[in-house]
CSV table of C-alpha atoms and ligand atoms in Angstrom, one decimal:
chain,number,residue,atom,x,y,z
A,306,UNK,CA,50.8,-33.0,96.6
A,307,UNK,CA,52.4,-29.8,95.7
A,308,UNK,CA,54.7,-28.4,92.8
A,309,UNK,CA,57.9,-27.2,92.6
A,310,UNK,CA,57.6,-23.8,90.0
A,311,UNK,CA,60.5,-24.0,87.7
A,312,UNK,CA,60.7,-21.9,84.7
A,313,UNK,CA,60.2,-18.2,84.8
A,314,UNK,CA,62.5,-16.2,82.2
A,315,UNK,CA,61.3,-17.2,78.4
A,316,UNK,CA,63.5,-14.6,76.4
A,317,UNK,CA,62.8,-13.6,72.9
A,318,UNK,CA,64.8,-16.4,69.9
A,319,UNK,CA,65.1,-18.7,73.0
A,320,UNK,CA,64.6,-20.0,76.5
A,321,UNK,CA,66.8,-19.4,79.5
A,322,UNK,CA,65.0,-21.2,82.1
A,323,UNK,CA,67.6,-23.5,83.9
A,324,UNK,CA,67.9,-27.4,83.6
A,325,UNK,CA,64.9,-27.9,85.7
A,326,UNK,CA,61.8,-30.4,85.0
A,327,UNK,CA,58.9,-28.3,85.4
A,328,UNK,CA,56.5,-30.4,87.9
A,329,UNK,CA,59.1,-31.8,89.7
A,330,UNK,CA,57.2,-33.1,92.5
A,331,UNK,CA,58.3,-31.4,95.9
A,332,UNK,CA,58.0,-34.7,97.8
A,333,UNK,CA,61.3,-36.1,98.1
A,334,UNK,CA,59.6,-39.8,98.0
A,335,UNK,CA,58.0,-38.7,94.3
A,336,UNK,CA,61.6,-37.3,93.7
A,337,UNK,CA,63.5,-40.3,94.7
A,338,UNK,CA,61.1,-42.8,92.8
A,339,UNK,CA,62.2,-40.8,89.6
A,340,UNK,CA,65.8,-41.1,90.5
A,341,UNK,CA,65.0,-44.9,90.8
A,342,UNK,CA,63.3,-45.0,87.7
A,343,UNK,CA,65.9,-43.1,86.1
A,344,UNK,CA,68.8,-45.7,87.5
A,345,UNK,CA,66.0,-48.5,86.3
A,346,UNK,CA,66.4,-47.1,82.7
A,347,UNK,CA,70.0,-46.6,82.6
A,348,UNK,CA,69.9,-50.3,83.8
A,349,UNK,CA,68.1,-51.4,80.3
A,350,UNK,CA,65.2,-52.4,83.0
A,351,UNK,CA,62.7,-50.6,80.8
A,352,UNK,CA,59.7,-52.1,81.8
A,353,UNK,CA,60.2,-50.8,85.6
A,354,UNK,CA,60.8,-47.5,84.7
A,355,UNK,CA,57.9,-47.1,82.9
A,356,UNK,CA,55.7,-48.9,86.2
A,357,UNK,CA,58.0,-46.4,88.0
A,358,UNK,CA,57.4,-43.2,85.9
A,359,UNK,CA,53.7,-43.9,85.6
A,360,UNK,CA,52.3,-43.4,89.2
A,361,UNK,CA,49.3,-41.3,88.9
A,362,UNK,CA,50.9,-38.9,91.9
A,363,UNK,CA,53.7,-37.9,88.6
A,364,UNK,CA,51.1,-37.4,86.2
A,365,UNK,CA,52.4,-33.1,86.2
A,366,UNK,CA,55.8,-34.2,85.9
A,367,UNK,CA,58.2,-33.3,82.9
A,368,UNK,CA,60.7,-35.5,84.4
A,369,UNK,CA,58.0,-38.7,84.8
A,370,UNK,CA,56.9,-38.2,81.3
A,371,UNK,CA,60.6,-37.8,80.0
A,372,UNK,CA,61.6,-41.2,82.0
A,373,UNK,CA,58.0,-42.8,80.8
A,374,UNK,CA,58.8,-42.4,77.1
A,375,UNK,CA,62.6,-42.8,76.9
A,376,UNK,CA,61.8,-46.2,78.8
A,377,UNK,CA,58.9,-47.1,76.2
A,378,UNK,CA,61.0,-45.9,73.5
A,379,UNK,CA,63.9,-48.1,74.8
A,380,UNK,CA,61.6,-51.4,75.3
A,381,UNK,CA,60.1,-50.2,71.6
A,382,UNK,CA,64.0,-51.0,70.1
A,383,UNK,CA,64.1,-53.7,72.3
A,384,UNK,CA,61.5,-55.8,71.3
A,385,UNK,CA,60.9,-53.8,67.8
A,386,UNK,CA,57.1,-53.4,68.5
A,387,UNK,CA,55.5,-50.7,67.1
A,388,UNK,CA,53.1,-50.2,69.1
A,389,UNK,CA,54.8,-49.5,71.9
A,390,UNK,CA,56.9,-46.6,69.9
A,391,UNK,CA,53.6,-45.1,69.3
A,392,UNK,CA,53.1,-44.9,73.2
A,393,UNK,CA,56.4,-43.4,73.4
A,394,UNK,CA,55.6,-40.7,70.5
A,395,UNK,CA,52.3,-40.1,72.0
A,396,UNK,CA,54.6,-39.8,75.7
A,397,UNK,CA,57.0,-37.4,73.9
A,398,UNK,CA,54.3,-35.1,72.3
A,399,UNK,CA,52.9,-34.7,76.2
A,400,UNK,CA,56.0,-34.0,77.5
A,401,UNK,CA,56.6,-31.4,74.2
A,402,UNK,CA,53.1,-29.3,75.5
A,403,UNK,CA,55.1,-28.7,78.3
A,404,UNK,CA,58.1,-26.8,76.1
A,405,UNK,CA,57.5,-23.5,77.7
A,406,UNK,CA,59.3,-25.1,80.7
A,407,UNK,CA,62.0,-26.7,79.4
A,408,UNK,CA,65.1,-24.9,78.7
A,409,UNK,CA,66.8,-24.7,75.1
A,410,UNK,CA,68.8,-27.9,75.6
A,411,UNK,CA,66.3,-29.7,77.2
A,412,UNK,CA,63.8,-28.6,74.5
A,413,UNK,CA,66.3,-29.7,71.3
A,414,UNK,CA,67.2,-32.9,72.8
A,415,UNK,CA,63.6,-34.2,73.0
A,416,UNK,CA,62.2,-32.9,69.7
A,417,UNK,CA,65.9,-34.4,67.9
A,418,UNK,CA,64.7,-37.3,69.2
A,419,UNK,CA,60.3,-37.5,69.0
A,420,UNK,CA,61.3,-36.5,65.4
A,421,UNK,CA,64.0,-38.8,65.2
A,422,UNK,CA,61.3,-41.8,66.1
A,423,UNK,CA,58.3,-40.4,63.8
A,424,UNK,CA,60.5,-40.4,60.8
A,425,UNK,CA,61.8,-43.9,61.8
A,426,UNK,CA,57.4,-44.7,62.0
A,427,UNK,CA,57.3,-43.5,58.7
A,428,UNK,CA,55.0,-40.8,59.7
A,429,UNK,CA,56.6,-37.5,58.6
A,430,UNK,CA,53.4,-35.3,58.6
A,431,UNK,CA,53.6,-36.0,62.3
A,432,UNK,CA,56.7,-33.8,62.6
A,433,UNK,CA,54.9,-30.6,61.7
A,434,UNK,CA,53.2,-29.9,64.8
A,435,UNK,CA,57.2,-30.3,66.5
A,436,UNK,CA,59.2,-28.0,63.8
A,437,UNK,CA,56.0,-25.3,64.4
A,438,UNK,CA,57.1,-25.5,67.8
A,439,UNK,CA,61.2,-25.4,67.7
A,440,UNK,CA,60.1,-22.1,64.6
A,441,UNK,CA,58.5,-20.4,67.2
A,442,UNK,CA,61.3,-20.6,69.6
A,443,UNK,CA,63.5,-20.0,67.8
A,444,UNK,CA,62.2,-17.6,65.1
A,445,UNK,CA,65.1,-16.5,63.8
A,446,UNK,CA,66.9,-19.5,62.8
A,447,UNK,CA,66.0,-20.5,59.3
A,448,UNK,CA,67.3,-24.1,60.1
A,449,UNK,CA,64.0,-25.6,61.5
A,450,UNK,CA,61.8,-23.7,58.5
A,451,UNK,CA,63.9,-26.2,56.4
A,452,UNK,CA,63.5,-28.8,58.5
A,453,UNK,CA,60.1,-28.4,58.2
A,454,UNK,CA,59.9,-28.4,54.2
A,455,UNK,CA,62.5,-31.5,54.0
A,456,UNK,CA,59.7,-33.6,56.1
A,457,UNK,CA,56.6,-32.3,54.0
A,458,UNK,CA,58.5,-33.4,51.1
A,459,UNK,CA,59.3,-36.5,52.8
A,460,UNK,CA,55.8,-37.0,53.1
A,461,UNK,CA,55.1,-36.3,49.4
A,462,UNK,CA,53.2,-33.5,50.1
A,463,UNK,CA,55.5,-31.7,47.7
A,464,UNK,CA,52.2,-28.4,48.3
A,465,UNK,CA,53.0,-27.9,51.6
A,466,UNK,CA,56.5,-27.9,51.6
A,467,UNK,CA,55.8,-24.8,49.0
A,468,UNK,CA,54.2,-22.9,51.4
A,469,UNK,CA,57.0,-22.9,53.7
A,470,UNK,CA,59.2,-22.3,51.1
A,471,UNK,CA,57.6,-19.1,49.9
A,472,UNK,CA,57.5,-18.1,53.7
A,473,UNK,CA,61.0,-19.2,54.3
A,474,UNK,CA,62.4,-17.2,51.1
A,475,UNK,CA,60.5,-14.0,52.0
A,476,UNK,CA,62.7,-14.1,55.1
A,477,UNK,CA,65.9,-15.4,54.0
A,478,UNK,CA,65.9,-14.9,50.1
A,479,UNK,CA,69.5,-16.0,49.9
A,480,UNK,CA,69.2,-19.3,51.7
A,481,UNK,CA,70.9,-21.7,49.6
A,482,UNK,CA,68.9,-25.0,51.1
A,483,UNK,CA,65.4,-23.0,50.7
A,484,UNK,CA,66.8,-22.3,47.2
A,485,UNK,CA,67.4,-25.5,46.2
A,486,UNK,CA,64.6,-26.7,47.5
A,487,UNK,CA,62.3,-24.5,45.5
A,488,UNK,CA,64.2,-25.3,42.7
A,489,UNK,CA,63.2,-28.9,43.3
A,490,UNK,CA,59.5,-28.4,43.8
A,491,UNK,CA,59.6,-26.2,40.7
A,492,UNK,CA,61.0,-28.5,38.4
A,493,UNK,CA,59.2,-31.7,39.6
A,494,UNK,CA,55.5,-30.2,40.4
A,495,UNK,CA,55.4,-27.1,38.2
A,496,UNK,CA,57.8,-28.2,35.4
A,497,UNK,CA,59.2,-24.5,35.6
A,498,UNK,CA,62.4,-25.5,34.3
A,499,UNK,CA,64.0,-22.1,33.8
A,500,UNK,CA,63.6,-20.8,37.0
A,501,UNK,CA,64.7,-23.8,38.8
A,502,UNK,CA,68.2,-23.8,36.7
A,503,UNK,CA,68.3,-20.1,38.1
A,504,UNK,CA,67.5,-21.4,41.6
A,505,UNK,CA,69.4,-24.2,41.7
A,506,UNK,CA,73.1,-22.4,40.5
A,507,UNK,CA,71.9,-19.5,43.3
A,508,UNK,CA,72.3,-22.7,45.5
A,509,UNK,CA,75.1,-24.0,43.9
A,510,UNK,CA,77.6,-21.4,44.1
A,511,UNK,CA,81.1,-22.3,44.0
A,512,UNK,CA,80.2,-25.9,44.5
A,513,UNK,CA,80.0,-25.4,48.1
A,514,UNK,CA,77.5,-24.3,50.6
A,515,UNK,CA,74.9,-26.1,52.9
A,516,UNK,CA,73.0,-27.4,49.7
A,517,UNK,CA,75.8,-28.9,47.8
A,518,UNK,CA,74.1,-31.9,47.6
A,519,UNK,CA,74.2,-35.0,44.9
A,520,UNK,CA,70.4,-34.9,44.8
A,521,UNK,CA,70.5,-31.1,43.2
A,522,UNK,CA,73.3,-32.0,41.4
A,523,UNK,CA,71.0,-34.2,39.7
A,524,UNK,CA,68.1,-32.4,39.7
A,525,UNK,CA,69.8,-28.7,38.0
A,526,UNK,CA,71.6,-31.7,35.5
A,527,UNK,CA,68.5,-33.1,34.6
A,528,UNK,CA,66.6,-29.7,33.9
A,529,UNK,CA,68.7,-28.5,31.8
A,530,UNK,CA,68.7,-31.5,29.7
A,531,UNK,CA,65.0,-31.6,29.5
A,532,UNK,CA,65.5,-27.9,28.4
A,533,UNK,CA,68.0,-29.2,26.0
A,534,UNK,CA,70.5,-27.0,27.4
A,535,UNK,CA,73.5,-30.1,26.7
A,536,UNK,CA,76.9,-28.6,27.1
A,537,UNK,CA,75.3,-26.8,30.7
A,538,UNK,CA,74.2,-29.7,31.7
A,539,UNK,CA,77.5,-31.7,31.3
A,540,UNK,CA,79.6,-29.2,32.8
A,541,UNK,CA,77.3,-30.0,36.0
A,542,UNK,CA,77.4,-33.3,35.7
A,543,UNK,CA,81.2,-32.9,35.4
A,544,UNK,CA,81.5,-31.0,38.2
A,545,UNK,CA,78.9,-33.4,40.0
A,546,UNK,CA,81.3,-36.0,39.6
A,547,UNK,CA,84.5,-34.2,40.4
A,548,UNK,CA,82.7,-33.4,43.8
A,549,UNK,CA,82.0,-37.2,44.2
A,550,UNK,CA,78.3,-36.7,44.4
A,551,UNK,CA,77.8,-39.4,41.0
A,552,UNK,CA,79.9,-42.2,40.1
A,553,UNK,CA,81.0,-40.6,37.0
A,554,UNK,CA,79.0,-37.7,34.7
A,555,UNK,CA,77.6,-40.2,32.8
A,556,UNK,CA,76.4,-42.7,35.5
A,557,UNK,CA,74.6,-40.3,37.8
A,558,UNK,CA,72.5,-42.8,39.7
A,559,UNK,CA,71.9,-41.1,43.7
A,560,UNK,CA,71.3,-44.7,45.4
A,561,UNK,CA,74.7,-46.8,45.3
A,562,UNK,CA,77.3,-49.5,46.4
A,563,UNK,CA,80.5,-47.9,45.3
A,564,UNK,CA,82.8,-50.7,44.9
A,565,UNK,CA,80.6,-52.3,41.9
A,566,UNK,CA,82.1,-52.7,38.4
A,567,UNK,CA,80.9,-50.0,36.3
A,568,UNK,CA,80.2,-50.3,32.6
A,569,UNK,CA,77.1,-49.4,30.6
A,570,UNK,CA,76.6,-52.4,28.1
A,571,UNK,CA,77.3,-55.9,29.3
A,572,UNK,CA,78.2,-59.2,28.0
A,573,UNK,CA,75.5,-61.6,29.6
A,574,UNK,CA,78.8,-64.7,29.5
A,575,UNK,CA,80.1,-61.4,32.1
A,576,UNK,CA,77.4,-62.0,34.6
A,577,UNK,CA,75.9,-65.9,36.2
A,578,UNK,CA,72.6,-64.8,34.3
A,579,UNK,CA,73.4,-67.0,31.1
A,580,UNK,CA,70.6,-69.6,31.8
A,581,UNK,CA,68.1,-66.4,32.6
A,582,UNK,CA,68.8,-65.2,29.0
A,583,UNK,CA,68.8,-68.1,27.1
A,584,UNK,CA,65.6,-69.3,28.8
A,585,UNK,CA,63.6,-65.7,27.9
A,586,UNK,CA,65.5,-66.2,24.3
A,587,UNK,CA,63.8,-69.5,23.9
A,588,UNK,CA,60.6,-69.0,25.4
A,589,UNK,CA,60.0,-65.3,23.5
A,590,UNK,CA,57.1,-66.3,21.6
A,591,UNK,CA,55.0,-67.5,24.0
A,592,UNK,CA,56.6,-64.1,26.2
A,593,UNK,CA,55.2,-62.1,23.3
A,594,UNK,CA,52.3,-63.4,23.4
A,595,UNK,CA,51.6,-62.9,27.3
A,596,UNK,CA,52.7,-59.1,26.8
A,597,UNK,CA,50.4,-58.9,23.8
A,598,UNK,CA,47.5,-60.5,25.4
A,599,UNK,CA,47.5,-58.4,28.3
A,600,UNK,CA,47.9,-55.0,27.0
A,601,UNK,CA,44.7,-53.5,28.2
A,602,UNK,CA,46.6,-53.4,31.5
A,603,UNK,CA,49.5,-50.9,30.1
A,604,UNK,CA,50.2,-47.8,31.9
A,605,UNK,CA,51.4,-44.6,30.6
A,606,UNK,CA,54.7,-43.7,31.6
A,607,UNK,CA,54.5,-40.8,34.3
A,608,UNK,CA,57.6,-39.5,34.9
A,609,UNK,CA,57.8,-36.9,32.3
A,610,UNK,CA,60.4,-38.8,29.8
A,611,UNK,CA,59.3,-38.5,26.8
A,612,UNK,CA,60.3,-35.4,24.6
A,613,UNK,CA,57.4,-37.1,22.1
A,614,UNK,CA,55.6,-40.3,21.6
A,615,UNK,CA,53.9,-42.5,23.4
A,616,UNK,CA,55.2,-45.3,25.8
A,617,UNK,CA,53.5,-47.5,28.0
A,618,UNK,CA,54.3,-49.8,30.9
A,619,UNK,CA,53.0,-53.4,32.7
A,620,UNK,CA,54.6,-54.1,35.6
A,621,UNK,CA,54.8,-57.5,36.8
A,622,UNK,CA,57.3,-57.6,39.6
A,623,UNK,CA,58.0,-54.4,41.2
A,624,UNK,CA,61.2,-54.0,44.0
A,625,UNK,CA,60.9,-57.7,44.0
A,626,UNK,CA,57.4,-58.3,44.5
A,627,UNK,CA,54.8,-59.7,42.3
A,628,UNK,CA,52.3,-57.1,41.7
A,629,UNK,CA,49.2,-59.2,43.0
A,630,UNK,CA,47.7,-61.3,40.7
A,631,UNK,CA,50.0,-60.5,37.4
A,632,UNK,CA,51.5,-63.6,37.1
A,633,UNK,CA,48.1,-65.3,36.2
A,634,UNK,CA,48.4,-63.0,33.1
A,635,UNK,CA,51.8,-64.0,32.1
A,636,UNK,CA,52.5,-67.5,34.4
A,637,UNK,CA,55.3,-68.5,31.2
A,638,UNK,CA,57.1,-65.2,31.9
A,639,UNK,CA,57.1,-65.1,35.5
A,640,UNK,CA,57.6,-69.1,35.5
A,641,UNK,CA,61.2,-68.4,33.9
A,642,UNK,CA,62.0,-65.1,36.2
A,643,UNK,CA,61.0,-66.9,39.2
A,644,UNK,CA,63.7,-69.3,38.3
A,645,UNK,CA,66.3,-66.7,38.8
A,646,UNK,CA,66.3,-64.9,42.4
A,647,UNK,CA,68.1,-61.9,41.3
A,648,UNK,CA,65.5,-61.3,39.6
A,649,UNK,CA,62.8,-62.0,40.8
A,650,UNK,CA,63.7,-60.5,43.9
A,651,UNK,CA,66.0,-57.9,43.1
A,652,UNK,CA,64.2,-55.1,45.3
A,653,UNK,CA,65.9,-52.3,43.3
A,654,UNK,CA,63.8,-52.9,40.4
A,655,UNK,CA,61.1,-54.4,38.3
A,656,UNK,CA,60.1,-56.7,36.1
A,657,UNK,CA,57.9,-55.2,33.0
A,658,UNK,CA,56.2,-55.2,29.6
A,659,UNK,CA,57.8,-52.2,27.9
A,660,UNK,CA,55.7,-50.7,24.9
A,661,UNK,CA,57.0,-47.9,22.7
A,662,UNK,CA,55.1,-46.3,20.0
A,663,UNK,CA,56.6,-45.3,16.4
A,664,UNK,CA,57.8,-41.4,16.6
A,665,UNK,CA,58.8,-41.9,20.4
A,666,UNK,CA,61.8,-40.4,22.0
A,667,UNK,CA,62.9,-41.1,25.3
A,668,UNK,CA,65.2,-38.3,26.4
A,669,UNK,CA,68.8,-38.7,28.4
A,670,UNK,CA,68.2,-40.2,31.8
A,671,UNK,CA,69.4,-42.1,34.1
A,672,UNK,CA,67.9,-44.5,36.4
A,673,UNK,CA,68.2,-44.1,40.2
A,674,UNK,CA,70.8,-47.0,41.4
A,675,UNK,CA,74.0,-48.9,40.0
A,676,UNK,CA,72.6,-52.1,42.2
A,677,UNK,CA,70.9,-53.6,38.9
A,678,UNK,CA,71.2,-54.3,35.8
A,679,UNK,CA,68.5,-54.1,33.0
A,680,UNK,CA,68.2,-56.9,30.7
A,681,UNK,CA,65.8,-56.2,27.7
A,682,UNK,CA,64.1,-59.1,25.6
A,683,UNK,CA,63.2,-57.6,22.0
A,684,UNK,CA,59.6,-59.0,21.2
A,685,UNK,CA,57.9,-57.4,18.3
A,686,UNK,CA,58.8,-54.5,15.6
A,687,UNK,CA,62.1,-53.8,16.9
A,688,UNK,CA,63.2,-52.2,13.2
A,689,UNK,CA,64.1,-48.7,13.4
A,690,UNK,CA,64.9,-48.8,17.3
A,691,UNK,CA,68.0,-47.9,19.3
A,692,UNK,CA,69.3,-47.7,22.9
A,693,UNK,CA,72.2,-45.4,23.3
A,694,UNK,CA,73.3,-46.2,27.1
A,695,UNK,CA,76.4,-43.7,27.5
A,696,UNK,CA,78.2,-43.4,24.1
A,697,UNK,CA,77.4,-47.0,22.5
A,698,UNK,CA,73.9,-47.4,20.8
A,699,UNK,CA,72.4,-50.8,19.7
A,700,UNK,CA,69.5,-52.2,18.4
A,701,UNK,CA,67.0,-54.4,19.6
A,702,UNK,CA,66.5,-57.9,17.9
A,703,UNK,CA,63.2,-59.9,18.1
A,704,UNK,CA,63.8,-63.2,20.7
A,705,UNK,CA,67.2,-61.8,21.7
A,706,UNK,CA,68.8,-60.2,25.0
A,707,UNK,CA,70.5,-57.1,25.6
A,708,UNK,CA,72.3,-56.2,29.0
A,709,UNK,CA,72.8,-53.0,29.8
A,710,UNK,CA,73.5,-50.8,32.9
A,711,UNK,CA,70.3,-48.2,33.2
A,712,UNK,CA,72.4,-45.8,35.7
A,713,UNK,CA,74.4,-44.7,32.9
A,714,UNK,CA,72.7,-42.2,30.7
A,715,UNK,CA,70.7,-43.7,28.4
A,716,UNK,CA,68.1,-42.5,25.7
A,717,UNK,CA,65.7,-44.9,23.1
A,718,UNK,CA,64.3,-43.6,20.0
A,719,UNK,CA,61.3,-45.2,17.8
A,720,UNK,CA,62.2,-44.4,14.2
A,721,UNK,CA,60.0,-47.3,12.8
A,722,UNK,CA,56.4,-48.0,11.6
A,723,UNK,CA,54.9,-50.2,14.5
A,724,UNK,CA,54.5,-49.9,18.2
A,725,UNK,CA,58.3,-51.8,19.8
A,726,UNK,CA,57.6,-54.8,22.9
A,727,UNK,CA,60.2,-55.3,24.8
A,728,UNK,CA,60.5,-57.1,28.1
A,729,UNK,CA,62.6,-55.8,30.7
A,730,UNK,CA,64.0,-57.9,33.4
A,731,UNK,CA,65.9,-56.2,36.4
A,732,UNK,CA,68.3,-58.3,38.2
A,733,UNK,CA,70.4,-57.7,41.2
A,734,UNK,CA,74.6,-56.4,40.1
A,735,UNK,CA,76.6,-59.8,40.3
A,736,UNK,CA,79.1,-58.3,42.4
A,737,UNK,CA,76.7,-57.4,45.7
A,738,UNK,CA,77.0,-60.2,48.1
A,739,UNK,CA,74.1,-62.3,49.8
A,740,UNK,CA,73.4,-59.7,52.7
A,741,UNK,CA,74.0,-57.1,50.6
A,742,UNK,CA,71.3,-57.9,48.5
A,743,UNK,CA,68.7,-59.0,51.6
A,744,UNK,CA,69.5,-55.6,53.0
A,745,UNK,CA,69.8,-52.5,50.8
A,746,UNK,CA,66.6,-50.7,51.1
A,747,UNK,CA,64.1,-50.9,48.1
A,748,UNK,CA,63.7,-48.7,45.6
B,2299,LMR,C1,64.4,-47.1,29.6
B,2299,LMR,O1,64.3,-47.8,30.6
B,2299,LMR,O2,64.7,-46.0,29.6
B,2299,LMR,C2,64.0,-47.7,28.2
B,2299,LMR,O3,65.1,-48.4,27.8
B,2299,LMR,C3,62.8,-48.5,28.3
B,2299,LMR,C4,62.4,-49.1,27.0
B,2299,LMR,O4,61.3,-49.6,26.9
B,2299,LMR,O5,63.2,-49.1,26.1
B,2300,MN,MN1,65.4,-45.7,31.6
């Protein structure tokens, strides 16, 4: 069998080969089976495409390969199997060693779509080999260097993604998206607060621009409040909000349902989660008890909260899953949150044992969604505590409930003698419906 030639001209930033399929067989019986198999897949018959696309004869051609993994990604969706969208990726990434051939369009609307299916897998380091690729071709487009840092983030690999931002900056030192981007990996690897600020308002200007996102709304915010920089940081908070990236500039959680009643402390008679709080009320000894008895299990808290002090963590139930073998530690606890299913299975939050030395303090934060609510149980040493959530503060009381909305600002300081337990019990907002709470992603 012999080949038709069809690419020649590959021009510097770009490719200006015609619409052609490089290996398009010269056999018009070869041709006309990929016409059929092409009419097969438009037809949803995936399956005989593929069959179609996979003769051994087409093994050198784009167009085969193209057919062969649009069909397996079709019959993937289809029948949500995995492992047939693997076949299809792995189709893709044959059909992408053949990019010198293909022209621009042809080129952009296969990689939009391989990368489109590996982030969908949930395998974002895969997309580096495809971003190397569209860089290459197009060298002088800063878009797919971005592209490339927003999927090594993606894949927590936070070091990478700061390689190609130092490369991307050298090139385009006034990219606002690079910019912001840094200023990101600054602040949350390097805890080089200052410069982020400065990287993030380079990115900011004039509230608009490519990176006027809510995310580094948050993120330049949030620095300059750990640098105790207040009145900056509620300027951008107020301009945040006036952009429509948070609810408001004190409730600056990124993940929400917008129609949900906003306020920061609740009444628990507001909410069907009466019988949840008097149940933990009455059963607080024996809850104190279970934290108390478990506590070589505490975990530091990680995420950089504390200005000073000392707080510790156990989680029970985390995005509304038991973490595997905790209830047998605490079975009264979980007996009484299992009785509730917004709790227990409210997949935007968790279920903990909350322990908080003397001398603590917890700066201004926010927590990442308005879909829950935090209910607190005081357990032990609650003197000299408080909770400001927004602009209210209270005090915890041993054996009693607090209700209070954790993407609002809040802030906790331990002004007593003796280390504070407090059990905190996440549980779905009463306003998000049935679906609603079976379907909004985990967090
Ligand atoms: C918080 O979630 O920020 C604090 O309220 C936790 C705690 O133990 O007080
Ligand atoms: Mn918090």
């Amino acid at each position: 069998m012999t080949y038709i030639a069809t690419f020649n001209v590959i021009e510097e930033g770009g490719n200006s080969v015609e619409d052609w399929w490089p290996g398009e067989p010269s056999e018009p019986q070869w041709r006309r089976q990929l016409d059929h198999a092409e009419n097969q897949l438009h037809q949803g018959a995936w399956a005989a495409a593929v069959d179609a696309a996979g003769a051994p004869e087409l093994h050198n051609s784009a167009r085969a390969l193209w057919l062969m993994a649009r069909a397996l990604d079709a019959g993937a969706e289809a029948r949500r199997d995995n492992r047939m969208l693997a076949r299809a990726i792995a189709a893709y990434f044959r059909l992408l060693k053949m990019a010198d051939g293909l022209s621009d369009a042809r080129l952009l609307s296969i990689t939009n779509r391989t990368i489109d299916r590996v982030y969908f897998q949930g395998t974002y380091l895969s997309a580096e080999p495809i971003y190397r690729l569209l860089i290459r071709r197009f060298p002088n487009e800063p878009a797919y260097h971005n592209n490339l840092t927003i999927s090594f983030l993606m894949a927590n690999r936070a070091d990478l993604a700061e390689g190609v931002l130092k490369e991307t900056l050298r090139r385009w030192p006034d990219d606002q998206v690079a910019l912001a981007h840094y200023g990101f990996v600054l602040k949350t690897q390097h805890n080089r607060l200052e410069e982020a600020v400065d990287l993030f308002e380079k990115a900011l200007k004039d509230d608009s621009g490519p990176a006027c996102e809510a995310r580094f709304y948050y993120h330049l915010g949030d620095a300059l409040l750990l640098l105790g920089r207040f009145p900056e940081a509620h300027m951008v908070h107020k301009r945040g909000a006036a952009l429509g990236h948070f609810l408001s500039p004190s409730q600056r959680s990124l993940y929400n349902v917008p129609r949900l009643k906003s306020q920061p402390w609740w009444d628990v008679s507001q909410t069907p989660y009466s019988n949840l709080a008097r149940a933990l009320e009455a059963s607080w000894r024996k809850i104190l008890q279970e934290g108390e008895a478990a506590r070589a299990l505490y975990e530091q808290e990680k995420e950089g909260l504390r200005e000073k002090g000392e707080w510790s963590q156990l989680d029970l139930f985390v995005r509304g899953q038991e973490v595997p073998g905790r209830c047998k530690r605490a079975p009264v606890t979980c007996g009484i949150v299992r009785a509730e299913p917004a709790a227990a299975s409210c997949r935007r939050g968790q279920i903990k044992f909350s322990l908080i030395e003397p001398g603590t303090h917890v700066r201004p934060h926010v927590g990442p969604t308005n879909c829950r609510l935090r209910m607190h149980l005081g357990l032990s040493n609650t003197t000299g505590t408080y909770l400001r959530v927004d602009r209210e503060t209270r005090q915890w009381r041993e054996g009693k409930v607090l209700l209070f909305d954790d993407s609002f600002e809040h802030e906790v300081w331990h002004n007593g003698t003796r280390p504070r337990l407090v059990l905190i019990v996440d549980v779905w907002h009463p306003a998000l419906t049935p679906a609603e709470r079976r379907s909004l992603p985990a967090i």
